[in-house]
mmCIF file of C-alpha atoms in Angstrom:
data_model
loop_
_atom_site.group_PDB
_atom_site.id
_atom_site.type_symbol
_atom_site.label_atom_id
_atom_site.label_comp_id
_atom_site.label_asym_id
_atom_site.label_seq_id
_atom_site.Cartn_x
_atom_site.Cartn_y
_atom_site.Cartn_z
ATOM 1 C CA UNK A 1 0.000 0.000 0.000
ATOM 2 C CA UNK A 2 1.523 3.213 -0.570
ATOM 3 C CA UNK A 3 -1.647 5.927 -0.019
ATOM 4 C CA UNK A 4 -4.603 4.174 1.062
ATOM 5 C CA UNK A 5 -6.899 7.438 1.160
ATOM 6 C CA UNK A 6 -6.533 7.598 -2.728
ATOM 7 C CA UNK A 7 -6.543 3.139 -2.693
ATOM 8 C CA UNK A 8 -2.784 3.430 -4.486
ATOM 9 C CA UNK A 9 -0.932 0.248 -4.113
ATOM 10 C CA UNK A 10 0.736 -2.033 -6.443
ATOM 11 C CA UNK A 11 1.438 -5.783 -6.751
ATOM 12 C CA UNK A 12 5.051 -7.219 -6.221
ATOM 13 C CA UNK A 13 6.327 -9.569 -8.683
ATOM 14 C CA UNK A 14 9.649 -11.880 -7.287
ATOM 15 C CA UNK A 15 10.749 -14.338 -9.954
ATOM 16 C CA UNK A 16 12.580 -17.641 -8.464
ATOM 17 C CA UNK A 17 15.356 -16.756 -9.507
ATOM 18 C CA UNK A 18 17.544 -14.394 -6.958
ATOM 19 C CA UNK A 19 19.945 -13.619 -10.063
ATOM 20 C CA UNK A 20 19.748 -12.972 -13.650
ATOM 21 C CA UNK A 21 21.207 -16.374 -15.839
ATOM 22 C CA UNK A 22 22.002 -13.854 -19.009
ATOM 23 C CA UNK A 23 25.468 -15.620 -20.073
ATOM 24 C CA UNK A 24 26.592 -11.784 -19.994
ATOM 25 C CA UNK A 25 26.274 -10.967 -16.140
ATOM 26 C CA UNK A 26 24.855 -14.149 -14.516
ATOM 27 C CA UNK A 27 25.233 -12.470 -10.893
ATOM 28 C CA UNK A 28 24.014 -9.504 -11.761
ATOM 29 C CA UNK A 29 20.614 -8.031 -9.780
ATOM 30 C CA UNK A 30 17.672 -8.283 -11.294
ATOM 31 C CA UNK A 31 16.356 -4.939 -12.683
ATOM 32 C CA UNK A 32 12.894 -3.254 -11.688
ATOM 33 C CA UNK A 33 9.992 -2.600 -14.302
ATOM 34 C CA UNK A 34 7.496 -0.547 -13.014
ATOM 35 C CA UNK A 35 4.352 -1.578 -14.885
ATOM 36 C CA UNK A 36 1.049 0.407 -16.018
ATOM 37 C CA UNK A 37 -1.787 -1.667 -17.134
ATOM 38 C CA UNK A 38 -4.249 -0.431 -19.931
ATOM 39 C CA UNK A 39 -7.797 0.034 -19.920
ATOM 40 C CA UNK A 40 -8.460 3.488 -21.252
ATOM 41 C CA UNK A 41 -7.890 5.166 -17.320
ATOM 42 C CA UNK A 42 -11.150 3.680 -16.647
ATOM 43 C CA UNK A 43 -11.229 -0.032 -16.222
ATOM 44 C CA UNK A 44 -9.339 -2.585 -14.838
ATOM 45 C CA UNK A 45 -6.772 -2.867 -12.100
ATOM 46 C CA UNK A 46 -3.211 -4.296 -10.904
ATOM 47 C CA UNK A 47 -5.439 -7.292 -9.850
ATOM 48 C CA UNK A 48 -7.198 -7.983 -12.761
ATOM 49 C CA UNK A 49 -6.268 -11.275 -14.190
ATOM 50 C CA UNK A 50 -5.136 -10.199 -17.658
ATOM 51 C CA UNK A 51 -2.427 -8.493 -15.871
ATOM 52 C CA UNK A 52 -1.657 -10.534 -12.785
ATOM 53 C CA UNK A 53 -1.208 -13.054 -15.682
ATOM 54 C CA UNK A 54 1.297 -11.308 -18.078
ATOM 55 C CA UNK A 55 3.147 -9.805 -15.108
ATOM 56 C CA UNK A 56 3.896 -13.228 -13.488
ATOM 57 C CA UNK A 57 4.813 -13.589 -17.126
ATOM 58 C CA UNK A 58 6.992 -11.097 -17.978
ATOM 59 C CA UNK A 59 8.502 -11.787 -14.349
ATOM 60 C CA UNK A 60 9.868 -15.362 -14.668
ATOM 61 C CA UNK A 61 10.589 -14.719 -18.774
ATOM 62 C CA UNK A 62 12.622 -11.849 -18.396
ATOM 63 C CA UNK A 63 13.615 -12.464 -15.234
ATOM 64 C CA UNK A 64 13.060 -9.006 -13.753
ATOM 65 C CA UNK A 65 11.463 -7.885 -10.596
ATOM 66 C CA UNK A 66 7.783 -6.079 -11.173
ATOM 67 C CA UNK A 67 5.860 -3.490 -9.546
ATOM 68 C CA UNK A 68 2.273 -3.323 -11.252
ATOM 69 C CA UNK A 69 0.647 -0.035 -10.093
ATOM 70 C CA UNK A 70 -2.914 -0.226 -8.814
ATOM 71 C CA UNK A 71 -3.498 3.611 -10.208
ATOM 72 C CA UNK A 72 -6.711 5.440 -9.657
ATOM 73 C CA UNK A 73 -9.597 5.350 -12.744
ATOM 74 C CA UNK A 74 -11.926 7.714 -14.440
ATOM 75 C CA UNK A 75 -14.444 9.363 -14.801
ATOM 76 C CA UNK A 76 -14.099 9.598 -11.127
ATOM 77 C CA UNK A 77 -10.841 10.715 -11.041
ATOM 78 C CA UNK A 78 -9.375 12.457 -14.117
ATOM 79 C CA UNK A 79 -6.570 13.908 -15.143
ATOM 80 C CA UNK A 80 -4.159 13.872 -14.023
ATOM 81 C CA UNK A 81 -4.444 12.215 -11.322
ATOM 82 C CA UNK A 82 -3.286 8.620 -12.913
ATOM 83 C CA UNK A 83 0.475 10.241 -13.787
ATOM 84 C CA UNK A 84 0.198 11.593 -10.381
ATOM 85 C CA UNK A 85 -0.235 8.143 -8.934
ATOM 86 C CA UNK A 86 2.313 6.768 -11.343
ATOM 87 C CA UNK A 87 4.596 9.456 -10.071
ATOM 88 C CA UNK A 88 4.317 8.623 -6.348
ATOM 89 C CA UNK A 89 4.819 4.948 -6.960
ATOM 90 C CA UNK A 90 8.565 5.845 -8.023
ATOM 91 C CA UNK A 91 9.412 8.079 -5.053
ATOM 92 C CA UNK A 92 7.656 5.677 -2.672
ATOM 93 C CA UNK A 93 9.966 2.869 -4.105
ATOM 94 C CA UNK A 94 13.060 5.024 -3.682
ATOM 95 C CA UNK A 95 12.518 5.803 -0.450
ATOM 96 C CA UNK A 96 10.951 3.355 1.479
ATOM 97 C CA UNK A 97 11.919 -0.156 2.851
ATOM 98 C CA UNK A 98 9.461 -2.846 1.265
ATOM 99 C CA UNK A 99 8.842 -5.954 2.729
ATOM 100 C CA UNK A 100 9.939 -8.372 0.216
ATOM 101 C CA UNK A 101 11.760 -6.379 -1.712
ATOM 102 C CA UNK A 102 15.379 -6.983 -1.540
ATOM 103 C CA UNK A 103 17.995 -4.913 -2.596
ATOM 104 C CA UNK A 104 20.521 -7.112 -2.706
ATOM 105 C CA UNK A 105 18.465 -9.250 -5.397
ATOM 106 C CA UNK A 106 17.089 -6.089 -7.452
ATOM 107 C CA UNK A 107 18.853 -2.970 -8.876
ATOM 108 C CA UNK A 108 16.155 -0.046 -8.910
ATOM 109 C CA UNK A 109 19.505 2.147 -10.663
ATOM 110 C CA UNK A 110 18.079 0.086 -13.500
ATOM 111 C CA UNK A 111 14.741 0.886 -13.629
ATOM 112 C CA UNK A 112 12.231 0.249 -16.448
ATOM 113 C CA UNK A 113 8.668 1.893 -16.630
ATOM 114 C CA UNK A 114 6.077 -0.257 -19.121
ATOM 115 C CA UNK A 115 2.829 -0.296 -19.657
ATOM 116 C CA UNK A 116 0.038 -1.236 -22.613
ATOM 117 C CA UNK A 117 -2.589 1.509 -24.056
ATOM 118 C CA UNK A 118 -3.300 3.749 -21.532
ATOM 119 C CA UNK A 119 -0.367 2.308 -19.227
ATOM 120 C CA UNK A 120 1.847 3.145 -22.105
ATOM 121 C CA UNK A 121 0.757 6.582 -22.645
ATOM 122 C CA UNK A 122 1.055 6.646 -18.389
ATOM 123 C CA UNK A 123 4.552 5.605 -18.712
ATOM 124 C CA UNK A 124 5.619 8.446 -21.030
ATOM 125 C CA UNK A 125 4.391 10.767 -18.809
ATOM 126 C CA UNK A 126 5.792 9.247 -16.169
ATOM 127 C CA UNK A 127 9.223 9.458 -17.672
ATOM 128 C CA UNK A 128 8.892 12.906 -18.620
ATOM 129 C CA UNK A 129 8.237 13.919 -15.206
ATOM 130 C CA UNK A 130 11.390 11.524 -13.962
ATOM 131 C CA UNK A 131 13.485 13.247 -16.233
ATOM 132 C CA UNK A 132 13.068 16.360 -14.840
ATOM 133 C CA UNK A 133 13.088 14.946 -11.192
ATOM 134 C CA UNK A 134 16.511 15.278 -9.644
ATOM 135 C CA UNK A 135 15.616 14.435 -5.809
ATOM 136 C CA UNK A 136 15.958 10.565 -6.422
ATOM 137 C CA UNK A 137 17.909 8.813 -4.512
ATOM 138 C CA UNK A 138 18.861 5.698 -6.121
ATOM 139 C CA UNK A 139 15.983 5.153 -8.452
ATOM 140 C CA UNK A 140 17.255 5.770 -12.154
ATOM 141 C CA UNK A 141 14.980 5.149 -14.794
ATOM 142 C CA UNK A 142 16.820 3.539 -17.827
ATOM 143 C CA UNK A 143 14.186 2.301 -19.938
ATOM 144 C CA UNK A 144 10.287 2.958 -21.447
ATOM 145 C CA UNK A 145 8.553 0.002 -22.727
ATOM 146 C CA UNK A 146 5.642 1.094 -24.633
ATOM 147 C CA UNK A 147 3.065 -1.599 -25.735
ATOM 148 C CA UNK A 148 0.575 -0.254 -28.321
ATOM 149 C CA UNK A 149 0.583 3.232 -26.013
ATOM 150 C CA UNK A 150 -2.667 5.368 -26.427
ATOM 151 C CA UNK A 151 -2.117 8.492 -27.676
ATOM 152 C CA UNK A 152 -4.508 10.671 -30.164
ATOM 153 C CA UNK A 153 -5.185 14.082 -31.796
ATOM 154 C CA UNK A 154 -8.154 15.949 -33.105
ATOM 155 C CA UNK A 155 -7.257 14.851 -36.325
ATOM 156 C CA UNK A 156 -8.303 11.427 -37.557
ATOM 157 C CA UNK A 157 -5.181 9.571 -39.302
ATOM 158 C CA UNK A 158 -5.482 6.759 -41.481
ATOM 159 C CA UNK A 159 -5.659 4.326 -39.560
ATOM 160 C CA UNK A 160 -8.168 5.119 -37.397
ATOM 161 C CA UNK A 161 -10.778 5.473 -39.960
ATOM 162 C CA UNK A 162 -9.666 2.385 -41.606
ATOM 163 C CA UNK A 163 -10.183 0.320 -38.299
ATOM 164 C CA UNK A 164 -12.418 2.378 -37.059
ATOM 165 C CA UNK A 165 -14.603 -0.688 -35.852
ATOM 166 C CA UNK A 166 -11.546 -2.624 -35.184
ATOM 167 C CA UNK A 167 -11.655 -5.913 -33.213
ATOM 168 C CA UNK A 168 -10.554 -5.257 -29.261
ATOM 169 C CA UNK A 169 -10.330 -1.419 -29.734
ATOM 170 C CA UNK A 170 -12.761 0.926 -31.837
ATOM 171 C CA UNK A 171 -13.058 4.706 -32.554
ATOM 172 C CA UNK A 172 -16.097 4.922 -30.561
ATOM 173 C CA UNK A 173 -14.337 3.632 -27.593
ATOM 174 C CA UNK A 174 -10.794 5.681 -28.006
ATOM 175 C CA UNK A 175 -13.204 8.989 -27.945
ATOM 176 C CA UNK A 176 -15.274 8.015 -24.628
ATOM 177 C CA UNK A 177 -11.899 7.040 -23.269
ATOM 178 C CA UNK A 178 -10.490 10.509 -24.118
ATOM 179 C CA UNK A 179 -13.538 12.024 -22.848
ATOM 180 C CA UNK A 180 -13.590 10.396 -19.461
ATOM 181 C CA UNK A 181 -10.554 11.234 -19.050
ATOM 182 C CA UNK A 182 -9.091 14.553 -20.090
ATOM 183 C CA UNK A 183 -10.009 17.770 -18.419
ATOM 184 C CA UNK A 184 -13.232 19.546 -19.167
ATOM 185 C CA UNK A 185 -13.229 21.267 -22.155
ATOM 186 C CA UNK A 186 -10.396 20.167 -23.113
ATOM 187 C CA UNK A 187 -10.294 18.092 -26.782
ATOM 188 C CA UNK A 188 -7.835 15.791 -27.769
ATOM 189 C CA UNK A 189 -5.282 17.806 -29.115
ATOM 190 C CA UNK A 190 -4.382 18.033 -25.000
ATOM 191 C CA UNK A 191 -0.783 17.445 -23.981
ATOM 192 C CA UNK A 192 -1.577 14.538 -22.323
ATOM 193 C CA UNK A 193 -3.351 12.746 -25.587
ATOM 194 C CA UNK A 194 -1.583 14.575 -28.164
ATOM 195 C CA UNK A 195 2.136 14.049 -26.974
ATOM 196 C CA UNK A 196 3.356 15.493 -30.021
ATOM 197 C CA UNK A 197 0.758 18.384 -30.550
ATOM 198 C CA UNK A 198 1.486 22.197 -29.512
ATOM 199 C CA UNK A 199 1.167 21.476 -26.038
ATOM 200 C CA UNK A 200 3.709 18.870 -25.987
ATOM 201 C CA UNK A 201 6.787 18.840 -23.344
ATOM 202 C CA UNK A 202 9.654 18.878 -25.699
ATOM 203 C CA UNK A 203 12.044 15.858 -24.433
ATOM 204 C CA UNK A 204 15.534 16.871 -26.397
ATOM 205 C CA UNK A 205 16.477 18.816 -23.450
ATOM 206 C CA UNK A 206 16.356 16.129 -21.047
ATOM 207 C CA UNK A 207 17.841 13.001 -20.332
ATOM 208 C CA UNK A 208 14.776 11.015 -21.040
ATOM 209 C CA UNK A 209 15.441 7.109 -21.431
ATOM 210 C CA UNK A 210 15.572 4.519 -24.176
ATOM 211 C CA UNK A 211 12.352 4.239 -25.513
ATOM 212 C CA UNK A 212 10.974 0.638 -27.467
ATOM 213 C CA UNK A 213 7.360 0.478 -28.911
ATOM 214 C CA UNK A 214 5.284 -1.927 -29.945
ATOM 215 C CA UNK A 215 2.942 -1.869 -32.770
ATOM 216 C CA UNK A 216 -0.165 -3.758 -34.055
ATOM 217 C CA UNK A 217 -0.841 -4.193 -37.895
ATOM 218 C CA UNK A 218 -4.783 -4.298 -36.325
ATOM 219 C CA UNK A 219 -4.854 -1.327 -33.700
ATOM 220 C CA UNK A 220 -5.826 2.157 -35.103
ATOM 221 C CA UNK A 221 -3.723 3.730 -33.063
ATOM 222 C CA UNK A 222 -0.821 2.592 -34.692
ATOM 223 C CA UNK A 223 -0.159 5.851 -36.871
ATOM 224 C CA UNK A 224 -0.104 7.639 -33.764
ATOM 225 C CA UNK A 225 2.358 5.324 -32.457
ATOM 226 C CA UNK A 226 4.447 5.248 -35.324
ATOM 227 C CA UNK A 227 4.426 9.452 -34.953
ATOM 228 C CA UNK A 228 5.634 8.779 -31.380
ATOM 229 C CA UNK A 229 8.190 6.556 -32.350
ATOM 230 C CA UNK A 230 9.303 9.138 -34.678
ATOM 231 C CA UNK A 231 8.873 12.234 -32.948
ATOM 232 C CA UNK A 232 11.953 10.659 -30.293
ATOM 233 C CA UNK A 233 14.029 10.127 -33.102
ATOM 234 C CA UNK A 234 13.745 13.153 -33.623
ATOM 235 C CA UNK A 235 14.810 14.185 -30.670
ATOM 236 C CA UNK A 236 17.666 12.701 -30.638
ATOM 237 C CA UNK A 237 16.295 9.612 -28.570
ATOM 238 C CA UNK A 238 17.267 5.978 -28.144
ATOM 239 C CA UNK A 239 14.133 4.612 -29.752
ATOM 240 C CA UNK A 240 13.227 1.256 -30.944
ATOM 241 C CA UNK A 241 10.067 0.324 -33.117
ATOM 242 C CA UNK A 242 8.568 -3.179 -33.265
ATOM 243 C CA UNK A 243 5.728 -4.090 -35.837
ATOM 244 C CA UNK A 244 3.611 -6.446 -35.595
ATOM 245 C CA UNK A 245 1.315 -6.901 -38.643
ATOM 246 C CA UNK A 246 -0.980 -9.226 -38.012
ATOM 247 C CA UNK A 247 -2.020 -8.133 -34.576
ATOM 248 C CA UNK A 248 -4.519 -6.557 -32.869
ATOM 249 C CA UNK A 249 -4.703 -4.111 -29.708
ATOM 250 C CA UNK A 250 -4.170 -6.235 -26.556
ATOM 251 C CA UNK A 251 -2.827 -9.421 -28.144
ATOM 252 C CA UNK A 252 -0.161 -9.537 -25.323
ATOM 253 C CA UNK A 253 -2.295 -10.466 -22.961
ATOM 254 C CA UNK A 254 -3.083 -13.862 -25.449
ATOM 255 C CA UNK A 255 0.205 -16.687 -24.381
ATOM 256 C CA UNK A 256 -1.490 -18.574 -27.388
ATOM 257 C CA UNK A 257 0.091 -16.092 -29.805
ATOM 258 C CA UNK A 258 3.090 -16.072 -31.349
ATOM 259 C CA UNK A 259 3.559 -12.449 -31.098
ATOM 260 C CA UNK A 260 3.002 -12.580 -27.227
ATOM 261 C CA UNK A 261 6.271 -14.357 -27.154
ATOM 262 C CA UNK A 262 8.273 -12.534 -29.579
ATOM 263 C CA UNK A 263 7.504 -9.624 -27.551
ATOM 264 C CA UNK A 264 8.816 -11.147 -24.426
ATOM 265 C CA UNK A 265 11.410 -11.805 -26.073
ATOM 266 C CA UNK A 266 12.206 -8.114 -27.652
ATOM 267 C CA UNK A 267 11.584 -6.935 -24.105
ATOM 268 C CA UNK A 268 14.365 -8.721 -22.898
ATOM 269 C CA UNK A 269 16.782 -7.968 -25.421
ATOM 270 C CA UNK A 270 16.147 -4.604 -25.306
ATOM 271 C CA UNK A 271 16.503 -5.272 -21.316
ATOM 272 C CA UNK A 272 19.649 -6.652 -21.465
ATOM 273 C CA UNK A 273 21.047 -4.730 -23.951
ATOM 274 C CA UNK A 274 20.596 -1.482 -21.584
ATOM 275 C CA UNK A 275 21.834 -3.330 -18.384
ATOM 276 C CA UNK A 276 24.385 -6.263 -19.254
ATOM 277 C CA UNK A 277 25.990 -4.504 -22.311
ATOM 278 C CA UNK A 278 29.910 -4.460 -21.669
ATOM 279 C CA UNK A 279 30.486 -0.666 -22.455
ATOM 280 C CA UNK A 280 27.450 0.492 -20.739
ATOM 281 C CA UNK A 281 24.977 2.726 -21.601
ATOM 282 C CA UNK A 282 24.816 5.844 -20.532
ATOM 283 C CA UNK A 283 21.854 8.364 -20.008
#
């Protein structure tokens, strides 16, 4: 529990393993993803078995330790208090002594925040807000994982009106979500949809971390991830972009599919490849 008057807490995830078995650094600690599930701010919760599932998942596949955020919803609570949340979860794990959480078996210097849809678009904010945070104490965020984020704009791209009735994710849906959600009288050319719009907190200047996202051939939100993607680059970013063509939003939560496990598996590449490399990577 870290605030109960605002019901924030988050799930621990342990993997039985005490030390990583990458051929690289097998004694190395374990790093920390802090994870954001999706749900459009409004539904679901750390508990909710699509996620308990995939984070026991990602857990004992990566190996990493995982915090999954229990992170308050709208339409009763809107923006922004869900980055707010996300926020406190990070300064609560850098200063506080957890039961079960071991610091001689996990390394929150290497620190990963993740999330799908709406987690991902949490996560980014998240990030932007650690990167301008210099009170940590040992907490350094080294990594984004971005899973089909949800981000939009007033303007309808291409892919959204070609799957605008998609399977798992529609139009309809990614506007009530936005609505819920943002401000009132806000649209969704708002910073906090349009992460790239007028409004947007420019990154360049900031030591913001390695960025990989993940996108669906299915999910019409894909040209707005692909802008995302881009718009790092741009920035002179560490940014990675993964395509997969033949899926849909939220097939990661589906073992069954092929593309669950290759994204496990880009996940911990692009893990390992921040933490074990020999020269390092610095941020």
């Amino acid at each position: 529990m870290v605030d109960p008057t605002r019901n924030l807490w988050f799930r621990l995830y342990v993997p039985a393993a005490a030390t990583t078995t990458t051929a690289s650094s097998p004694s190395a600690k374990l790093p920390l993803i802090i994870y954001f599930h999706g749900g459009g701010f409004a539904f679901f919760s750390a508990n909710s078995k699509p996620y308990d599932d995939l984070c026991k998942r990602l857990s004992a596949e990566l190996p990493a330790v995982v915090v999954s955020v229990n992170y308050r919803l709208a339409p009763e609570h809107i923006y922004p208090s869900q980055y707010e949340d996300g926020f406190d979860v990070l300064k609560f794990i850098d200063q506080t002594t957890i039961d079960g959480f071991d610091l001689n078996k996990v390394d929150i210097t290497r620190c990963f925040l993740a999330g799908d849809s709406a987690g991902g678009n949490l996560a980014h904010h998240v990030a932007v807000k650690a990167s301008d945070h210099h009170e940590f104490g040992k907490m350094r965020v080294v990594g984004l994982i971005a899973i089909q984020p949800f981000f939009g704009g007033k303007e309808r791209t291409e892919s959204e009106t070609r799957l605008s009735k998609a399977f798992a994710l529609s139009l309809e849906q990614t506007d009530w979500y936005w609505k819920t959600f943002l401000p009132e009288g806000s649209d969704r050319d708002h910073a906090a949809a349009n992460v790239l719009g007028k409004e947007w907190k420019d990154v360049s200047g900031v030591k913001f971390p390695a960025t990989i996202v993940f996108v669906g051939g299915f999910d019409l939100l894909q040209d707005w991830q692909r802008r995302y993607y881009e718009g790092l680059k741009k920035s002179g970013k560490e940014a990675y972009l993964i395509e997969y063509p033949n899926s849909f939003h939220g097939f990661y939560a589906f073992p069954e599919l092929k593309e669950s496990s290759f994204l496990v598996k880009e996940v911990r590449d692009f893990i390992e490849k921040l933490c074990y490399a020999p020269s390092g990577i610095s941020f």
